PDB file of C-alpha atoms in Angstrom:
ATOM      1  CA  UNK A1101       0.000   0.000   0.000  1.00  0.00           C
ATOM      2  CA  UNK A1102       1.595   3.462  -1.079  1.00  0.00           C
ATOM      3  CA  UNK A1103       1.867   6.345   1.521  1.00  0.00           C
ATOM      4  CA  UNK A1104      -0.841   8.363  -0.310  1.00  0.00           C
ATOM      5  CA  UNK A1105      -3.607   5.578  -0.108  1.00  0.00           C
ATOM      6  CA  UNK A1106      -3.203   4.474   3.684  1.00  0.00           C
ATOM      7  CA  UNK A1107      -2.946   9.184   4.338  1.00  0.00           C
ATOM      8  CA  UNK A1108      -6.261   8.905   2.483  1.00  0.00           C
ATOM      9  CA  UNK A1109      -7.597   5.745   4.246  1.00  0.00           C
ATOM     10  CA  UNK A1110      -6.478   7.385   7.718  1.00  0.00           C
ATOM     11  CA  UNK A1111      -7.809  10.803   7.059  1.00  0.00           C
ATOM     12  CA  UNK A1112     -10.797   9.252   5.506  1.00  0.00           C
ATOM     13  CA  UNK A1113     -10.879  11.349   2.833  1.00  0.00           C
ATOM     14  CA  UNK A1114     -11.993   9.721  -0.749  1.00  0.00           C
ATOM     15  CA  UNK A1115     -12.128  10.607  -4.392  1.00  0.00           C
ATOM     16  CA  UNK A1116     -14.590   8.853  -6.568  1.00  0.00           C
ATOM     17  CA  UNK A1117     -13.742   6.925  -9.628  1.00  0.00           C
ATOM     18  CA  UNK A1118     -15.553  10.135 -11.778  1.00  0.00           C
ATOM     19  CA  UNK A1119     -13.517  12.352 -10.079  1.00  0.00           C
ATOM     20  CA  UNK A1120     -10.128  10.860 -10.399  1.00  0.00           C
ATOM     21  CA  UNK A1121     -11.033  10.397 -14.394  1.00  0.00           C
ATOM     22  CA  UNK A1122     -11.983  14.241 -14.294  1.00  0.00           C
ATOM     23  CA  UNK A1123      -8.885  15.668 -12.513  1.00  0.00           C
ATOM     24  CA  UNK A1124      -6.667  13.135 -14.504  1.00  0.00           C
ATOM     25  CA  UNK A1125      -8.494  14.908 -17.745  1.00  0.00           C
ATOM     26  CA  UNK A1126      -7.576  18.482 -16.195  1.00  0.00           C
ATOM     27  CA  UNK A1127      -4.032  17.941 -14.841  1.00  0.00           C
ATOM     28  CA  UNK A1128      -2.858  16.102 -18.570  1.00  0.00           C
ATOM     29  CA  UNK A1129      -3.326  19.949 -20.156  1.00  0.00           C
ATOM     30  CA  UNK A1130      -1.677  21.061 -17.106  1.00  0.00           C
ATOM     31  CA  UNK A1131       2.595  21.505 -16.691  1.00  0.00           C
ATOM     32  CA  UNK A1132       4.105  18.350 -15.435  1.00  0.00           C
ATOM     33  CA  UNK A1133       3.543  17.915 -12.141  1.00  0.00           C
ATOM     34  CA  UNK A1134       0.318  20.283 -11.199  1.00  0.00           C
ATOM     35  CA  UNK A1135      -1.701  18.350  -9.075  1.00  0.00           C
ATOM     36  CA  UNK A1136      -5.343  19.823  -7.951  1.00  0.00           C
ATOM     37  CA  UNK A1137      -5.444  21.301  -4.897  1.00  0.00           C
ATOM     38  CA  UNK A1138      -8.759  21.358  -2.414  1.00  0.00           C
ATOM     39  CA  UNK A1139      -8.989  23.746   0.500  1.00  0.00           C
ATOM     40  CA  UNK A1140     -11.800  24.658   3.098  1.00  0.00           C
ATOM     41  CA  UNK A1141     -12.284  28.794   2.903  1.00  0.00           C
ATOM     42  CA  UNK A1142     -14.735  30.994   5.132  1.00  0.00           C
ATOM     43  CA  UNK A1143     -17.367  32.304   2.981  1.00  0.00           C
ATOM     44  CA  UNK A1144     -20.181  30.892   0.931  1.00  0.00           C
ATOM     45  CA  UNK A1145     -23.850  31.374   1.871  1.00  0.00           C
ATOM     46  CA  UNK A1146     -23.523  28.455   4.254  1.00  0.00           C
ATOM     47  CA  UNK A1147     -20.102  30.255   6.182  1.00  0.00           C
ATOM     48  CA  UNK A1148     -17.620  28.000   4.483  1.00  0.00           C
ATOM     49  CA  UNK A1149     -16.739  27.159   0.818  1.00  0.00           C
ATOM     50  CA  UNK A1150     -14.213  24.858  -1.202  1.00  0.00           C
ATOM     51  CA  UNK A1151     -12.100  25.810  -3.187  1.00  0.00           C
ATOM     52  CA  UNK A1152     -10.428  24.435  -6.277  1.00  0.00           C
ATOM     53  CA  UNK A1153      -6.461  25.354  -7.798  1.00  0.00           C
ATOM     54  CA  UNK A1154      -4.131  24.056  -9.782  1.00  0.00           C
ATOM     55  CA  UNK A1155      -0.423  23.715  -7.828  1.00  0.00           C
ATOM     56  CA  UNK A1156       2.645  22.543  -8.720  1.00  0.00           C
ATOM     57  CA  UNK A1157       3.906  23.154  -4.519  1.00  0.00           C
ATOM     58  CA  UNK A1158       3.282  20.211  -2.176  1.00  0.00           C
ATOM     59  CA  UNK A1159       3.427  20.777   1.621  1.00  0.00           C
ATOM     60  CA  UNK A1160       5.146  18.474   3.781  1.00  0.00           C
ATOM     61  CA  UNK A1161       1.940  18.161   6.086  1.00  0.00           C
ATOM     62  CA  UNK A1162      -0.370  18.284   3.000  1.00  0.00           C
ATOM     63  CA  UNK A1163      -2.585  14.903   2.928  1.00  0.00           C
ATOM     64  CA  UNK A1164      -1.879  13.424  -0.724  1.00  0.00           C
ATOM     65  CA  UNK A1165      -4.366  11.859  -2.381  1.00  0.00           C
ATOM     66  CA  UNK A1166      -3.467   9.861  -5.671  1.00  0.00           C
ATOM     67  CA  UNK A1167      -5.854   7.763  -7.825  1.00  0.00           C
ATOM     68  CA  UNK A1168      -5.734   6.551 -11.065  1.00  0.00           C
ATOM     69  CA  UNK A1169      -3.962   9.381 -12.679  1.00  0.00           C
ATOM     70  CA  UNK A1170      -5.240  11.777 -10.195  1.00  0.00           C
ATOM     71  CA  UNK A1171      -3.287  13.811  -7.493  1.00  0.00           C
ATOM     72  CA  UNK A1172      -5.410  15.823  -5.087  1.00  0.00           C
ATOM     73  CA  UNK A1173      -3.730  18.004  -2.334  1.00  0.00           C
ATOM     74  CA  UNK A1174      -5.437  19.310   1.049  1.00  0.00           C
ATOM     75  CA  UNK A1175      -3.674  21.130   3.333  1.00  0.00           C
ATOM     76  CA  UNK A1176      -4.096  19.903   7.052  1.00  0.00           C
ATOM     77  CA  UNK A1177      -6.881  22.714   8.051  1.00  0.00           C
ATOM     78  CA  UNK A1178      -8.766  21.793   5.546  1.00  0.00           C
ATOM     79  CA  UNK A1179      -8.759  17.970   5.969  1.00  0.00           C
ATOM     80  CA  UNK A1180     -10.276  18.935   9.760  1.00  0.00           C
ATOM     81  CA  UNK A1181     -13.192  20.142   7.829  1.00  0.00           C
ATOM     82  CA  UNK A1182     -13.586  17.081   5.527  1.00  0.00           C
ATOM     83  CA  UNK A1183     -12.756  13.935   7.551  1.00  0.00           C
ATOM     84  CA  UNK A1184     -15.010  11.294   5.848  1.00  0.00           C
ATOM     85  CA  UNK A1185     -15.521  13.298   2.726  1.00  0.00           C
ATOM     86  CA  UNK A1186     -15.772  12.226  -0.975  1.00  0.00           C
ATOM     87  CA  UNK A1187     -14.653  13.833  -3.653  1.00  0.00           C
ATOM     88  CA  UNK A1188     -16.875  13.197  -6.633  1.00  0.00           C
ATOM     89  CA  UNK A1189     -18.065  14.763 -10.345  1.00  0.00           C
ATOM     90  CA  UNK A1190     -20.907  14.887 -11.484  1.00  0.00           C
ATOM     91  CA  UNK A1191     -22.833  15.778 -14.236  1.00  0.00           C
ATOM     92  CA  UNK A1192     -26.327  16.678 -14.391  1.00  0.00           C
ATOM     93  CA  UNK A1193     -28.970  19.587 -15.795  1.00  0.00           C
ATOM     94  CA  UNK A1194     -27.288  22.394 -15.107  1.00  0.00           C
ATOM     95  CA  UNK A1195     -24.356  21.194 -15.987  1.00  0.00           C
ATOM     96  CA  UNK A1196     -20.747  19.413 -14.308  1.00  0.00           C
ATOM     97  CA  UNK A1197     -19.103  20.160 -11.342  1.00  0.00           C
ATOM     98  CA  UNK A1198     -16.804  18.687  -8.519  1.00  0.00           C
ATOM     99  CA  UNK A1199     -18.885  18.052  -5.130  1.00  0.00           C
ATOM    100  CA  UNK A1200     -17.808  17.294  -2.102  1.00  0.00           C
ATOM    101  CA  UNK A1201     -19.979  14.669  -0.283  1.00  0.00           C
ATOM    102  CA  UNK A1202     -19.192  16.198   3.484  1.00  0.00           C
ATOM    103  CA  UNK A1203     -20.864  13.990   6.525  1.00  0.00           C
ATOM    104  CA  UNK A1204     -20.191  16.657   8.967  1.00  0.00           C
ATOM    105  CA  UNK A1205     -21.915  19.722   6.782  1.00  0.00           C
ATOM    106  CA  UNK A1206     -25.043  20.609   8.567  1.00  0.00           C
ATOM    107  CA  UNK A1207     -26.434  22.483   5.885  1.00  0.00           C
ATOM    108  CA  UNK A1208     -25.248  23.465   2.619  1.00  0.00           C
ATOM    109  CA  UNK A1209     -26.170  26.211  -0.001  1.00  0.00           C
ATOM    110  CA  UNK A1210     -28.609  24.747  -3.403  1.00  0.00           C
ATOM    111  CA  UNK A1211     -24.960  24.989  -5.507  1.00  0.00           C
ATOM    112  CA  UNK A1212     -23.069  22.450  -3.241  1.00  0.00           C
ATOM    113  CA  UNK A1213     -19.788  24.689  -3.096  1.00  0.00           C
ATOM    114  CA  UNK A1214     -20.635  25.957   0.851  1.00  0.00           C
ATOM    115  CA  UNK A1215     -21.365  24.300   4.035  1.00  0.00           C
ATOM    116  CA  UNK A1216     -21.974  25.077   7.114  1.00  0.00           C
ATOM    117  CA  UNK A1217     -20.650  22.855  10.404  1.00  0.00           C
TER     118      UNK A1217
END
């Protein structure tokens, strides 16, 4: 077992099957070596949001997630916020978008980027 799965089994952070195809779509037009990062902001409707960048920088205490092509980077604040969470894509009527699957959001706004705890 690799370092990155038994972080992610630990943490209990997960990204789907979708969303590893999706991010390893993104990152191949990216440099070599971007990886997407995920991070936990204050904001949103709902008090906090998530936020999506590209980075090329990985923090030694950043939790590494890799999958099937897919590298996905969360800083340890974050990962407080999304212990248990999945990372997934999805497509659907108005149109496709990374969610986050959070156990421990109370509430969350109608576009599934903020949460509240």
């Amino acid at each position: 077992m690799t370092q990155a799965m038994s972080e992610t089994a630990a943490e209990g952070v997960t990204v789907s099957e979708r969303a590893a195809k999706r991010i390893g779509e993104i990152l191949k037009a990216e440099p070599e070596g971007t990886m997407l990062r995920v991070s936990v902001e204050g904001g949103g409707c709902s008090g906090f949001q998530y936020k999506f960048d590209m980075d090329r920088a990985k923090a030694d205490d950043d939790l590494v997630i890799a999958r099937d092509g897919a590298v996905v980077l969360i800083d340890p604040v974050s990962v407080n916020f999304m212990s248990g969470s999945e990372i997934d894509f999805v497509e659907d009527l108005i149109g496709a978008s990374f969610k986050i699957k959070n156990p421990n959001a109370t509430a969350s706004c109608g576009c599934g980027t903020s949460f509240a705890l």
